[in-house]
XYZ file of N, CA and C in Angstrom:
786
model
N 49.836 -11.574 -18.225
C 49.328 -11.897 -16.881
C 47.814 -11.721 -16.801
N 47.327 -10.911 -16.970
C 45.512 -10.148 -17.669
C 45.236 -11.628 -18.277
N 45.647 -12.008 -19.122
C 44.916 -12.961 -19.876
C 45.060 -14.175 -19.423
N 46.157 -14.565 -18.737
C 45.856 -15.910 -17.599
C 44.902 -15.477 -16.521
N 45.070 -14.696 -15.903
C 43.987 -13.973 -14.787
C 42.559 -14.350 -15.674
N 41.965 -13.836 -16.750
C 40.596 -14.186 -17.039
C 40.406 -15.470 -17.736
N 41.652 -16.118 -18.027
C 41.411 -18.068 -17.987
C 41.414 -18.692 -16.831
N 41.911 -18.048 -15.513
C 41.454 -18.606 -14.375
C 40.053 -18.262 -13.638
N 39.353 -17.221 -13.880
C 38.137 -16.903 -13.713
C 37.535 -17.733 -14.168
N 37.570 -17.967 -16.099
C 36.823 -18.446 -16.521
C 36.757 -20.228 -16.207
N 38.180 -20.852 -15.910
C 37.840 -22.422 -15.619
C 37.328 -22.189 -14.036
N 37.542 -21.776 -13.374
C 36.712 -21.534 -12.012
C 35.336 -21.477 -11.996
N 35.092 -20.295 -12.320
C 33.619 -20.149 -12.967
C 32.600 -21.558 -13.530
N 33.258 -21.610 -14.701
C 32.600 -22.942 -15.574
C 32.921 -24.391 -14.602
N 33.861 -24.397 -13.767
C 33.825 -25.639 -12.973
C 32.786 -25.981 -11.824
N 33.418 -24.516 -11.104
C 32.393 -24.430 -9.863
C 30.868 -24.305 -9.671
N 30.553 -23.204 -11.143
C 29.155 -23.363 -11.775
C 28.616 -24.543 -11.681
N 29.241 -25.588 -12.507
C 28.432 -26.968 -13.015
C 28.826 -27.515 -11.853
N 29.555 -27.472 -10.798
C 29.445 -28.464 -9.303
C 28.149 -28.224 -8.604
N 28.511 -26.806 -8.339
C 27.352 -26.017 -7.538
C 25.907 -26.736 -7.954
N 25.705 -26.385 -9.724
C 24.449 -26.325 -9.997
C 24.373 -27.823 -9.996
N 24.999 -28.801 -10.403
C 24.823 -29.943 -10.065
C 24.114 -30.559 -8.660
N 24.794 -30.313 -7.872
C 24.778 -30.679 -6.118
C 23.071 -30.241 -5.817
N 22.826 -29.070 -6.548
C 21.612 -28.675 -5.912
C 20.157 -29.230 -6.993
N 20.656 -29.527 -8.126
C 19.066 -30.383 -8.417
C 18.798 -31.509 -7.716
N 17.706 -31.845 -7.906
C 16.959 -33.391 -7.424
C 17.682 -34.524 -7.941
N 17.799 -35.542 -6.833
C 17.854 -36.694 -6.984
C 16.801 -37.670 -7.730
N 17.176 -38.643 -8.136
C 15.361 -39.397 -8.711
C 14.854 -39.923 -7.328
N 13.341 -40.086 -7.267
C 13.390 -41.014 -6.108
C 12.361 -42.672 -6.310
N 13.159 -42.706 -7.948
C 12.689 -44.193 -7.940
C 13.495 -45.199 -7.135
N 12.380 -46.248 -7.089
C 13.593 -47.551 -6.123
C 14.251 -48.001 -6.798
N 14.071 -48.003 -7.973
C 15.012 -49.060 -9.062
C 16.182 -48.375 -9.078
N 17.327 -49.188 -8.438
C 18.212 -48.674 -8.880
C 19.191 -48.073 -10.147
N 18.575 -48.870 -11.276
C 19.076 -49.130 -12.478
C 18.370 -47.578 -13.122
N 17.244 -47.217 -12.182
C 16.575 -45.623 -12.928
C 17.033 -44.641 -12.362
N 17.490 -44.830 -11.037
C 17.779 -43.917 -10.002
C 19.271 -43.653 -10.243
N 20.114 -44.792 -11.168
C 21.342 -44.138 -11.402
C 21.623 -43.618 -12.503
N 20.510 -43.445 -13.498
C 20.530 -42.973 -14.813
C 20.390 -41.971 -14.937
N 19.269 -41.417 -13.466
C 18.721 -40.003 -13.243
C 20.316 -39.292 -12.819
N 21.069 -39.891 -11.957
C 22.051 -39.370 -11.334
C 23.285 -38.557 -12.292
N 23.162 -39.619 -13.510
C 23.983 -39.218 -14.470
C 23.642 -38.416 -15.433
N 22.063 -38.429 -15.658
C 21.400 -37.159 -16.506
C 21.668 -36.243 -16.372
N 21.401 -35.799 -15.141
C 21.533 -34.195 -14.319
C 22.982 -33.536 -14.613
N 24.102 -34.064 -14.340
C 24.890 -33.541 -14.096
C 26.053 -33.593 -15.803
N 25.219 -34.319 -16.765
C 25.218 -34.250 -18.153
C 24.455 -32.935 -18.560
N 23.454 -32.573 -18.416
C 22.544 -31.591 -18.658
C 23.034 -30.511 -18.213
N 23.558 -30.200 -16.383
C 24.184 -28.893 -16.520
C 25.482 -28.766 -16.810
N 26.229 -29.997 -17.396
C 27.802 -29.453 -18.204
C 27.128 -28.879 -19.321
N 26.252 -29.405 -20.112
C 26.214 -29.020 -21.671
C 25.233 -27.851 -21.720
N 24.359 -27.289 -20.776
C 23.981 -25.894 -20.101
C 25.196 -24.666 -19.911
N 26.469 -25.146 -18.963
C 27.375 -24.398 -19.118
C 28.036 -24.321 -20.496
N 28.585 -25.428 -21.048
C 29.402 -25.316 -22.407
C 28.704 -24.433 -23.451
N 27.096 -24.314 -23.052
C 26.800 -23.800 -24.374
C 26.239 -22.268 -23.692
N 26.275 -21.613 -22.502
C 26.784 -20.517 -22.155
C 27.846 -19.707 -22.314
N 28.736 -20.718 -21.742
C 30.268 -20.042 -21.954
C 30.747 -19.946 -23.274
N 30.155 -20.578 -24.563
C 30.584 -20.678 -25.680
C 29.790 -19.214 -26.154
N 28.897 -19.279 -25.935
C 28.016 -18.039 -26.279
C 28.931 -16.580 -25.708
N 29.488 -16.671 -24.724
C 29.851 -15.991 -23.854
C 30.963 -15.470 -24.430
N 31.999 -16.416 -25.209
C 33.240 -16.084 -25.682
C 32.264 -15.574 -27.400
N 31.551 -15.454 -27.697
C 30.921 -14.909 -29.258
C 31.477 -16.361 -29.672
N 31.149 -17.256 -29.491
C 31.314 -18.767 -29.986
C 32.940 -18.947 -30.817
N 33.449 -17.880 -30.195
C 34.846 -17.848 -30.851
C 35.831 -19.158 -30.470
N 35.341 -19.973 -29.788
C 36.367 -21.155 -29.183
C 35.360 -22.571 -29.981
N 36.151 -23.072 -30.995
C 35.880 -24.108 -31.607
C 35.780 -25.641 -30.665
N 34.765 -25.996 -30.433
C 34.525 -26.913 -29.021
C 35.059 -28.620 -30.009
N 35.006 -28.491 -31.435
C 34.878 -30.082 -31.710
C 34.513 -30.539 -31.333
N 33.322 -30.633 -31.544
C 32.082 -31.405 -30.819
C 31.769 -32.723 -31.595
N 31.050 -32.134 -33.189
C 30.976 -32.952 -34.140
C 31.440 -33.413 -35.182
N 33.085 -32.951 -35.340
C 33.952 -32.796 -36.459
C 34.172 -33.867 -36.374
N 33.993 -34.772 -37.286
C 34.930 -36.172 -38.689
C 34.429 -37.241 -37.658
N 32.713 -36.777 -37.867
C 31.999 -38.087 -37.173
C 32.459 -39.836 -37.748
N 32.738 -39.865 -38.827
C 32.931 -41.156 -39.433
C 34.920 -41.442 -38.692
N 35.417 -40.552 -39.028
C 36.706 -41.049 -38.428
C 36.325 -40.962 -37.402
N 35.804 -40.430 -36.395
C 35.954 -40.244 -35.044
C 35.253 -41.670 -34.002
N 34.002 -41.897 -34.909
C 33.263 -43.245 -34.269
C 34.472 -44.516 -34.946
N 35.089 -44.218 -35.585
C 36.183 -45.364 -36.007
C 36.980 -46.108 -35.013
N 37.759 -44.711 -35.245
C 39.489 -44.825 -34.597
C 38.665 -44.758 -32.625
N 37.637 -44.228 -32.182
C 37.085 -44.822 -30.907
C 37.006 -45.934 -30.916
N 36.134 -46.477 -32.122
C 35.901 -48.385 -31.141
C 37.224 -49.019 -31.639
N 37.952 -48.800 -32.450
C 39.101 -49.445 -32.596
C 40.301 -49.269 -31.584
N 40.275 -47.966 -31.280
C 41.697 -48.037 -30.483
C 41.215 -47.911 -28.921
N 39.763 -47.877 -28.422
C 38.496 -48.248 -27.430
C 39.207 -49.890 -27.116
N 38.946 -50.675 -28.367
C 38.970 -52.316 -28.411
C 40.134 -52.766 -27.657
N 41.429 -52.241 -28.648
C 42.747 -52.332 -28.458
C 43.129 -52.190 -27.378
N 42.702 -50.787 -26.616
C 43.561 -50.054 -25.243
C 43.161 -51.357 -24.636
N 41.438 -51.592 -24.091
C 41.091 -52.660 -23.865
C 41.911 -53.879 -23.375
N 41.369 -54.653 -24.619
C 41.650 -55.852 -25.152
C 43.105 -56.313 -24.581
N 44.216 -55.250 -24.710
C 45.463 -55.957 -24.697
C 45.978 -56.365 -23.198
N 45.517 -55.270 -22.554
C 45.781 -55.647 -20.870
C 45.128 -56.742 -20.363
N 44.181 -56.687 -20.909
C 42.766 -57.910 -20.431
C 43.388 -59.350 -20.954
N 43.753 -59.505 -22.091
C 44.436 -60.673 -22.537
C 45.803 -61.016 -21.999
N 46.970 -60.560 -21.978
C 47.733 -60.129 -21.440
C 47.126 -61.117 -20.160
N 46.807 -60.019 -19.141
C 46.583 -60.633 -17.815
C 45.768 -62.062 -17.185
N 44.762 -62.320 -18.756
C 44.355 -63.680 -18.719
C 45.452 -64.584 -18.946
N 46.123 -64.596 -20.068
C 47.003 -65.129 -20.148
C 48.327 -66.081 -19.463
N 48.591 -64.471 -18.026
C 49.406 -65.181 -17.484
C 48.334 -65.885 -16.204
N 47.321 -65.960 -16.154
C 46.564 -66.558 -15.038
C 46.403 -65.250 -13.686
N 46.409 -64.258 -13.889
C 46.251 -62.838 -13.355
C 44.622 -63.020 -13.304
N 43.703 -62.778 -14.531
C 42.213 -62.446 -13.788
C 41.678 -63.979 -14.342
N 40.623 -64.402 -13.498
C 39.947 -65.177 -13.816
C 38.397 -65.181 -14.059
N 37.418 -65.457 -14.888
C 36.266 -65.586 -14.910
C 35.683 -66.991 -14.147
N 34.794 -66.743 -13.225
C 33.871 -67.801 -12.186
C 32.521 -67.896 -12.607
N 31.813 -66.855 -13.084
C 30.752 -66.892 -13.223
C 29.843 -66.131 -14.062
N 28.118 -65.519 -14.092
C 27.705 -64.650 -14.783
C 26.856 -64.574 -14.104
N 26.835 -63.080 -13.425
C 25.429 -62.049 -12.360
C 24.649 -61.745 -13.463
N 23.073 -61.899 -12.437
C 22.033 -61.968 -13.622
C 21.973 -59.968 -13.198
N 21.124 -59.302 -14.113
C 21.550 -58.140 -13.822
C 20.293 -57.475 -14.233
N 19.674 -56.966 -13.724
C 18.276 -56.638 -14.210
C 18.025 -55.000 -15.102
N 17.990 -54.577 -15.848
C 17.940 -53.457 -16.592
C 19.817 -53.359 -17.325
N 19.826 -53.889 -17.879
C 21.782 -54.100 -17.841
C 21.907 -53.133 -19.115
N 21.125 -52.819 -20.180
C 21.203 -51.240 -20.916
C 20.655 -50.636 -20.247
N 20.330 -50.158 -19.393
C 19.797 -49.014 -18.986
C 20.802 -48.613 -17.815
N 21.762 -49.401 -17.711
C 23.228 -49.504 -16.626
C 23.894 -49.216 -17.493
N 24.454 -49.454 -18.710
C 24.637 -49.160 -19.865
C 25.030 -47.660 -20.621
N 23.720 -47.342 -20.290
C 23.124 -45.840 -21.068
C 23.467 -44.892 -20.250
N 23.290 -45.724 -18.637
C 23.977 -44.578 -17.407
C 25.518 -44.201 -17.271
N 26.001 -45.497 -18.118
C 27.773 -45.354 -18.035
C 27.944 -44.370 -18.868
N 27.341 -44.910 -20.508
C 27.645 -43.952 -21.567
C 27.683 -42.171 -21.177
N 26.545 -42.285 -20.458
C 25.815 -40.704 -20.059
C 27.064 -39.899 -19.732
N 27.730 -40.844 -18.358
C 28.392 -40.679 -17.565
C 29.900 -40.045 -18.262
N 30.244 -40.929 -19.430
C 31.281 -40.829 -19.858
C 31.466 -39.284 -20.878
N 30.239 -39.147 -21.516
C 29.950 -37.614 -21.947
C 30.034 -36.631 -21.376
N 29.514 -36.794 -20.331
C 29.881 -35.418 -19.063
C 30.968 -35.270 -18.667
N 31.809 -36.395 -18.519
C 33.107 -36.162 -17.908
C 34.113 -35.617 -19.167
N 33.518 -36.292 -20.274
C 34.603 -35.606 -21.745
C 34.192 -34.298 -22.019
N 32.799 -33.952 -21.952
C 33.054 -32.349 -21.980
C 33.205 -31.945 -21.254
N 33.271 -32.633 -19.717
C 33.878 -31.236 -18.586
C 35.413 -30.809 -19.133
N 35.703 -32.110 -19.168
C 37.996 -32.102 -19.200
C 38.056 -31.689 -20.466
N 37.377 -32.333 -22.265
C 38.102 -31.687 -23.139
C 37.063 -31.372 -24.041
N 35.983 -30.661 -23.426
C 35.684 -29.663 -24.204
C 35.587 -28.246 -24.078
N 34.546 -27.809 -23.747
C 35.067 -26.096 -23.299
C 36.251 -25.210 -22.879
N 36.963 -26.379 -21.577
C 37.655 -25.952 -21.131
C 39.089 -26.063 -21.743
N 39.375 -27.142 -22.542
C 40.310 -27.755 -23.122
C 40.659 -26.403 -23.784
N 39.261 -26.457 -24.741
C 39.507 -26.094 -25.919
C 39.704 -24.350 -25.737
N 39.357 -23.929 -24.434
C 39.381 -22.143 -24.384
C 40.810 -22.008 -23.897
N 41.363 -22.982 -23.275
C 42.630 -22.837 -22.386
C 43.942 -22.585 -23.933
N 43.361 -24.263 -24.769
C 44.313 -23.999 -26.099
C 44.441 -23.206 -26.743
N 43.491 -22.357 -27.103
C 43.516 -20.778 -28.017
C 43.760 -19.940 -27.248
N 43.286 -19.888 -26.020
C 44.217 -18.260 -25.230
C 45.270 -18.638 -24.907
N 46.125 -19.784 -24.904
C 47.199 -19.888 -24.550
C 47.983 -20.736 -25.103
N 48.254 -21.891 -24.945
C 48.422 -23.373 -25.957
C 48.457 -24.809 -25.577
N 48.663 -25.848 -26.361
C 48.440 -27.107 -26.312
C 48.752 -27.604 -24.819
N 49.926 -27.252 -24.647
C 50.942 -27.767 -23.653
C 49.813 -27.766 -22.527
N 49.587 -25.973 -22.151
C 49.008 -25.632 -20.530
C 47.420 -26.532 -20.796
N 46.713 -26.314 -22.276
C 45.136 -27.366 -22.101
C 45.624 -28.708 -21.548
N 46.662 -29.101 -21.985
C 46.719 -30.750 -21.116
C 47.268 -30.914 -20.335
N 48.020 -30.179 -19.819
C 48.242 -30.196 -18.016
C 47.176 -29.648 -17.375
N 46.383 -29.038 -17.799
C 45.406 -28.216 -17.038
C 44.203 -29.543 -16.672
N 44.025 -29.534 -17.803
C 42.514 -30.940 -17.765
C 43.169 -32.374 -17.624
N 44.254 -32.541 -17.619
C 44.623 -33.836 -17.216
C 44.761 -33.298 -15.796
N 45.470 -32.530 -14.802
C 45.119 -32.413 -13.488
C 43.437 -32.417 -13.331
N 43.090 -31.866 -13.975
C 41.474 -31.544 -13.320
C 40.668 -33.096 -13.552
N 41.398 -34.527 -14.306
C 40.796 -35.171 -14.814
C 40.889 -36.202 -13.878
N 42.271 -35.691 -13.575
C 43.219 -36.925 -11.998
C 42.152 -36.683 -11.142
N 42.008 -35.385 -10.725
C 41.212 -35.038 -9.457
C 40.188 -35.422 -9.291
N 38.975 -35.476 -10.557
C 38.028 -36.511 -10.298
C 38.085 -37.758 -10.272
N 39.124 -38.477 -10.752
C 39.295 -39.532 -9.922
C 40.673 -39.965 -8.845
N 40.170 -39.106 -7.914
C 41.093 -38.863 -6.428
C 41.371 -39.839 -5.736
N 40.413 -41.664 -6.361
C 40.307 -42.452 -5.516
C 41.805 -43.257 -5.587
N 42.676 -42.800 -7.075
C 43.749 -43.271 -7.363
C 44.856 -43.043 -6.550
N 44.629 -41.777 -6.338
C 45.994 -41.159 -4.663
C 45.780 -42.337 -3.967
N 44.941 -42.714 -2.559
C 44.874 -43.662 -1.794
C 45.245 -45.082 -2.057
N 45.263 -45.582 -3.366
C 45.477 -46.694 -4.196
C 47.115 -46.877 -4.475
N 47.930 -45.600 -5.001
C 49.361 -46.572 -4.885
C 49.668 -45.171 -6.574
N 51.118 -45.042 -6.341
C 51.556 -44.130 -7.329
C 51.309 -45.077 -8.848
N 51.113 -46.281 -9.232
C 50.620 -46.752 -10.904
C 49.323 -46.523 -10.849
N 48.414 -46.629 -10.132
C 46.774 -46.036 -10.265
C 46.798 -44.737 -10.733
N 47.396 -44.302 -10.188
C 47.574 -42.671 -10.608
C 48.252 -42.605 -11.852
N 49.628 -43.087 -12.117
C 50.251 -42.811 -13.097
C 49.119 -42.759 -14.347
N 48.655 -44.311 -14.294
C 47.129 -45.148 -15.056
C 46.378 -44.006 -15.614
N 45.598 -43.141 -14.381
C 44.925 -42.240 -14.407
C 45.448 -40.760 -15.034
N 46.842 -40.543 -14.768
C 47.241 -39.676 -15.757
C 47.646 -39.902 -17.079
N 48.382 -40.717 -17.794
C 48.402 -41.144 -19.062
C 47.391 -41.700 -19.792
N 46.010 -41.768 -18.882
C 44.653 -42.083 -19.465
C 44.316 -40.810 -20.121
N 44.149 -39.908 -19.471
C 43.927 -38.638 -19.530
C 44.284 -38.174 -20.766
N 46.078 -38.286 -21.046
C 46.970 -37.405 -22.000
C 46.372 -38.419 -23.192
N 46.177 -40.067 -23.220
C 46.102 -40.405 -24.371
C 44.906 -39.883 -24.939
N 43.746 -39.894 -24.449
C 42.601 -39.179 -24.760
C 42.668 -37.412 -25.370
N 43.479 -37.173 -24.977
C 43.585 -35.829 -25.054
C 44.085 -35.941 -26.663
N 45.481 -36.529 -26.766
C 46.324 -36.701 -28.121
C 45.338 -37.418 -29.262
N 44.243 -38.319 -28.804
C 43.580 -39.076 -29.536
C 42.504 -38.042 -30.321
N 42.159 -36.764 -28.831
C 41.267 -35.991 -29.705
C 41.860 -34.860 -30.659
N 43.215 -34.840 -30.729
C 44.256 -33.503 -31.307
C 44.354 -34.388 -32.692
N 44.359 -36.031 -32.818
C 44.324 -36.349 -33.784
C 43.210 -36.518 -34.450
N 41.992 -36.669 -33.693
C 41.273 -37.333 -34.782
C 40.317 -36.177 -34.920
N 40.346 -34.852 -34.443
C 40.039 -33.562 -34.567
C 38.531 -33.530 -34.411
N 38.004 -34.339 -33.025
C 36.592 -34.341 -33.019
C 36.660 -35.521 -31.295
N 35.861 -34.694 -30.331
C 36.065 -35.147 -28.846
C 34.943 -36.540 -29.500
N 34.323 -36.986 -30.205
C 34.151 -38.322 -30.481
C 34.713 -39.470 -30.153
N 35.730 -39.305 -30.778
C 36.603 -40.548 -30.670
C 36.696 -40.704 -29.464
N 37.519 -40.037 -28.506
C 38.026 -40.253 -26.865
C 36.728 -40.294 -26.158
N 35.704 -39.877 -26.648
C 34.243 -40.135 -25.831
C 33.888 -42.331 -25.632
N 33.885 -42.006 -27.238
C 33.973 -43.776 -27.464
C 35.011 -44.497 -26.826
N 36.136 -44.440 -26.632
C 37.075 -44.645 -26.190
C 36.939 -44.976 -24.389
N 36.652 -44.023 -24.253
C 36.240 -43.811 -22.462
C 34.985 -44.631 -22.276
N 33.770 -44.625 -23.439
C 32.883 -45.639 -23.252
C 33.445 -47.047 -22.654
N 34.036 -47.294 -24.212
C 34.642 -48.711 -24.094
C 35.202 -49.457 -23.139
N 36.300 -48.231 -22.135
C 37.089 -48.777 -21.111
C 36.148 -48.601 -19.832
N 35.173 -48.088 -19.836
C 34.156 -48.479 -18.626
C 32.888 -49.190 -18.488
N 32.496 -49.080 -19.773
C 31.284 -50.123 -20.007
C 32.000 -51.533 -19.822
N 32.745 -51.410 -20.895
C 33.154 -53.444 -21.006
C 33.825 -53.700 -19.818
N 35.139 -52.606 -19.479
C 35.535 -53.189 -18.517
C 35.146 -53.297 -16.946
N 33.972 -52.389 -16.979
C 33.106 -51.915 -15.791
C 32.106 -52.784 -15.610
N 31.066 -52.787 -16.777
C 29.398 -53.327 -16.156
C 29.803 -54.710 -16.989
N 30.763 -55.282 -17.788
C 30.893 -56.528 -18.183
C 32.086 -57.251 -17.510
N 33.168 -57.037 -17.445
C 34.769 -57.393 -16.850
C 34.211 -57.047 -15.296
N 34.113 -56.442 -14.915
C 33.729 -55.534 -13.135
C 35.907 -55.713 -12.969
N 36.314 -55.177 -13.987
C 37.804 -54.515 -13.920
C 38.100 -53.048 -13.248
N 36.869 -52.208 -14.070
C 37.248 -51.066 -13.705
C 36.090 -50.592 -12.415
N 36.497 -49.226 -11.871
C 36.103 -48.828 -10.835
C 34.867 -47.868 -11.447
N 33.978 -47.652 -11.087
C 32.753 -46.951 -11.499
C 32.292 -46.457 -10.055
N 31.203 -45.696 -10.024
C 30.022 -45.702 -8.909
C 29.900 -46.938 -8.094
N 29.516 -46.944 -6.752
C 29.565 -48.437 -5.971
C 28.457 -49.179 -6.423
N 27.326 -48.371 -6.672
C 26.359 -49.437 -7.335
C 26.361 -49.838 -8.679
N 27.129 -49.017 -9.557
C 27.317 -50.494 -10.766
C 27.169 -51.662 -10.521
N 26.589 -52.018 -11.619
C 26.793 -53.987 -11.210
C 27.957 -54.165 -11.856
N 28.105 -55.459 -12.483
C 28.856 -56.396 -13.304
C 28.237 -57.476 -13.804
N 28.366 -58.010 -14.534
C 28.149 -59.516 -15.214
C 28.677 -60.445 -15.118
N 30.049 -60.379 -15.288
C 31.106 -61.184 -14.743
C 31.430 -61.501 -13.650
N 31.828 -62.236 -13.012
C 32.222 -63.207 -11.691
C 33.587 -62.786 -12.019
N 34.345 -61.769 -11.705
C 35.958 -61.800 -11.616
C 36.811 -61.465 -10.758
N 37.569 -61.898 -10.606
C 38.520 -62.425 -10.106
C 39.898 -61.943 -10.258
N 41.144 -61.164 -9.353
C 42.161 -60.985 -10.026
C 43.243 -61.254 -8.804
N 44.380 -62.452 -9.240
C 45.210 -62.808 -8.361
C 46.588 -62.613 -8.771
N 47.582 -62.656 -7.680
C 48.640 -62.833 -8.272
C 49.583 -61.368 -7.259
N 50.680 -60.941 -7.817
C 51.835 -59.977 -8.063
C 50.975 -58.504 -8.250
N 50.628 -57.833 -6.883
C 49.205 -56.352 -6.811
C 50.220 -55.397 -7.764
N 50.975 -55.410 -8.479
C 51.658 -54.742 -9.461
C 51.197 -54.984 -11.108
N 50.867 -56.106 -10.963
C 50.716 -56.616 -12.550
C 48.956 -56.786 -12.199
N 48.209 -57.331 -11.107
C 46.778 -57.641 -10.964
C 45.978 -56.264 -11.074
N 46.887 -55.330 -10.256
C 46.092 -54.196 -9.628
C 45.691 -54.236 -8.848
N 45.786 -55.319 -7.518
C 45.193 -54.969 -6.181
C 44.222 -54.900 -6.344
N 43.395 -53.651 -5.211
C 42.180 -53.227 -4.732
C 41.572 -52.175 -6.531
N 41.955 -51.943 -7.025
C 42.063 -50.667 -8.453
C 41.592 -52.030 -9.185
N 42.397 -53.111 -9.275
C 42.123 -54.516 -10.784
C 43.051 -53.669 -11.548
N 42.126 -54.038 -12.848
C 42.724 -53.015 -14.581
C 43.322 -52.053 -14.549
N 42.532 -50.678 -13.841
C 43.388 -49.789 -13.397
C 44.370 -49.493 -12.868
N 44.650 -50.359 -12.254
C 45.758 -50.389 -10.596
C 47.265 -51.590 -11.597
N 46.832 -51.900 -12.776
C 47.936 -52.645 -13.176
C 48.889 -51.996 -14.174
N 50.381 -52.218 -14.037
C 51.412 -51.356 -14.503
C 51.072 -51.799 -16.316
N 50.241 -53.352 -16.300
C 50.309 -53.511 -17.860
C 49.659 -52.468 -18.884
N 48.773 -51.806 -18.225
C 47.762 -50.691 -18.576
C 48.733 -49.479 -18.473
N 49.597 -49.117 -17.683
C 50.691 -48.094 -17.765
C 51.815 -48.139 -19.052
N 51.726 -49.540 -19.165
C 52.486 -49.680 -20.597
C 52.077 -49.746 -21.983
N 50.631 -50.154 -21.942
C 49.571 -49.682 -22.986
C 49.641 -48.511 -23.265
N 49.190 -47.706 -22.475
C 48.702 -46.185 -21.997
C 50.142 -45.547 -23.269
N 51.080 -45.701 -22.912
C 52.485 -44.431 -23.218
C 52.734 -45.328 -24.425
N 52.138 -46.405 -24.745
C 52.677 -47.101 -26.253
C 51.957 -46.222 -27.018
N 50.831 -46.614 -26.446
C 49.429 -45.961 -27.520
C 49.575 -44.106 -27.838
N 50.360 -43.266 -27.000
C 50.464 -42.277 -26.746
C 51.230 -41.515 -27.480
N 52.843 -42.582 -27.518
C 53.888 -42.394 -28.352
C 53.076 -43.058 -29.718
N 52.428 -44.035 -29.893
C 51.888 -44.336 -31.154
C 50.820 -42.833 -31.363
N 50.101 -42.069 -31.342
C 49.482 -41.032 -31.130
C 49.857 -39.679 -32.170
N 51.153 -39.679 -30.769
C 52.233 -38.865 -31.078
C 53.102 -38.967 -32.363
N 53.397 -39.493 -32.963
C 54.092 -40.063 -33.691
C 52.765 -40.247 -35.264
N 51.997 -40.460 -35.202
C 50.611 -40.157 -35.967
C 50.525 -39.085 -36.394
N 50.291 -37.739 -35.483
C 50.002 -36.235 -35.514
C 51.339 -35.879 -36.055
N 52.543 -36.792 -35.966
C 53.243 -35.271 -36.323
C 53.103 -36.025 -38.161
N 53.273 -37.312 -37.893
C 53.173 -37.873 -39.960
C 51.726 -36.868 -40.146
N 50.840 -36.953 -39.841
C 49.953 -36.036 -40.610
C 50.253 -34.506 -41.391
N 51.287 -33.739 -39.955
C 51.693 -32.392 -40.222
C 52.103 -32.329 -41.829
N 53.394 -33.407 -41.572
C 54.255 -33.698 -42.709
C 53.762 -33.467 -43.741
């Protein structure tokens, strides 16, 4: 009981810390939007990896974060199974006449929208699976780190509750595959790339996924049809075909880690 008691201090602590200290630095106050949202995503990159490398200090660096372990597998099996998760819903739903392309928004700084997603996507992988992941798994085990940070992962994106129980589902089996992706490929790399992939392309290129309101897009799209298979108001996210990706890729995962044990 003692030792869940000071893993709940400590994810409290390290959460509320990096909110707190977040909320209270400066905003940028360039006009460009494309700088002003890069600044937005700096900050709150800077004080996760401020806390992670406190609290790591804190534990005598006794909690192995996998930060940089099996850089070559890890940038791999990201853009590949990044492509795939992707790729298959997106085709899929072209296919049956679900999304359509109309056009191409001209987009002014479009890497530097880019660099703000990427940013974006780092902070959120070491909030959910690094420090915390990884202190929850050694004081306790696998099971409670991924219920723990897959709730904490739902919650930042809360916009899925209001949206319909497959947004959510979406949003939780996003979570677990990332999680299993990093148990396999033994380095938060991969699921970093991974999370790139499904918000850059499908965000500032597809305008599929949901980001910040000022993201742009590039694409002119379009999604009609059956709000079960389109996704409604969510798109990509909000579609059950991505729920069936999600638990293929998962059980494919699963089924990976344990042939390795072997």
């Amino acid at each position: 009981m003692k030792k869940i008691a000071f893993s709940i201090i400590k994810f409290i602590g390290f959460f509320l810390g990096w909110a707190i200290l977040t909320s209270i630095l400066p905003l940028s106050s360039s006009e460009n939007p494309a700088i002003w949202r890069l600044w937005a995503e700096i900050t709150p990159l800077l004080t996760i990896i401020a806390f992670t490398f406190f609290f790591w200090l804190m534990e005598k660096k006794s909690v192995r974060l996998y930060l940089f372990d099996n850089p070559v597998k890890g940038v791999a099996l990201g853009i590949i199974t990044g492509i795939v998760w992707l790729a298959i819903p997106v085709l899929v739903m072209y296919i049956a006449k679900i999304i359509h392309f109309d056009g191409v928004n001209s987009i002014d700084l479009f890497p530097v929208w880019m660099l703000a997603a990427f940013l974006n996507v780092i902070m959120q992988e070491l909030l959910v699976r690094g420090y915390l992941y990884q202190m929850i798994k050694q004081k306790h085990n696998i099971i409670a780190a991924a219920i723990v940070t897959t709730a904490l992962f739902t919650a930042l994106h809360g916009g899925a509750f209001e949206a319909g129980v497959v947004p959510v589902l979406n949003v939780l089996t996003m979570s677990m595959l990332m999680t299993i992706v990093l148990e396999y490929s033994g380095s938060i790399i991969a699921p970093t790339i991974m999370h790139f992939l499904w918000n850059g392309i499908g965000a500032l290129v597809l305008g599929g996924v949901s980001l910040a309101d000022d993201y742009p897009n590039l694409l002119i799209t379009t999604f009609t049809g059956n709000e079960i298979l389109s996704g409604g108001a969510c798109k990509i996210e909000g579609s059950i075909i991505v729920l069936f990706v999600n638990v293929i890729l998962i059980v494919l995962f699963v089924f990976l880690k344990k042939q390795g044990r072997k």
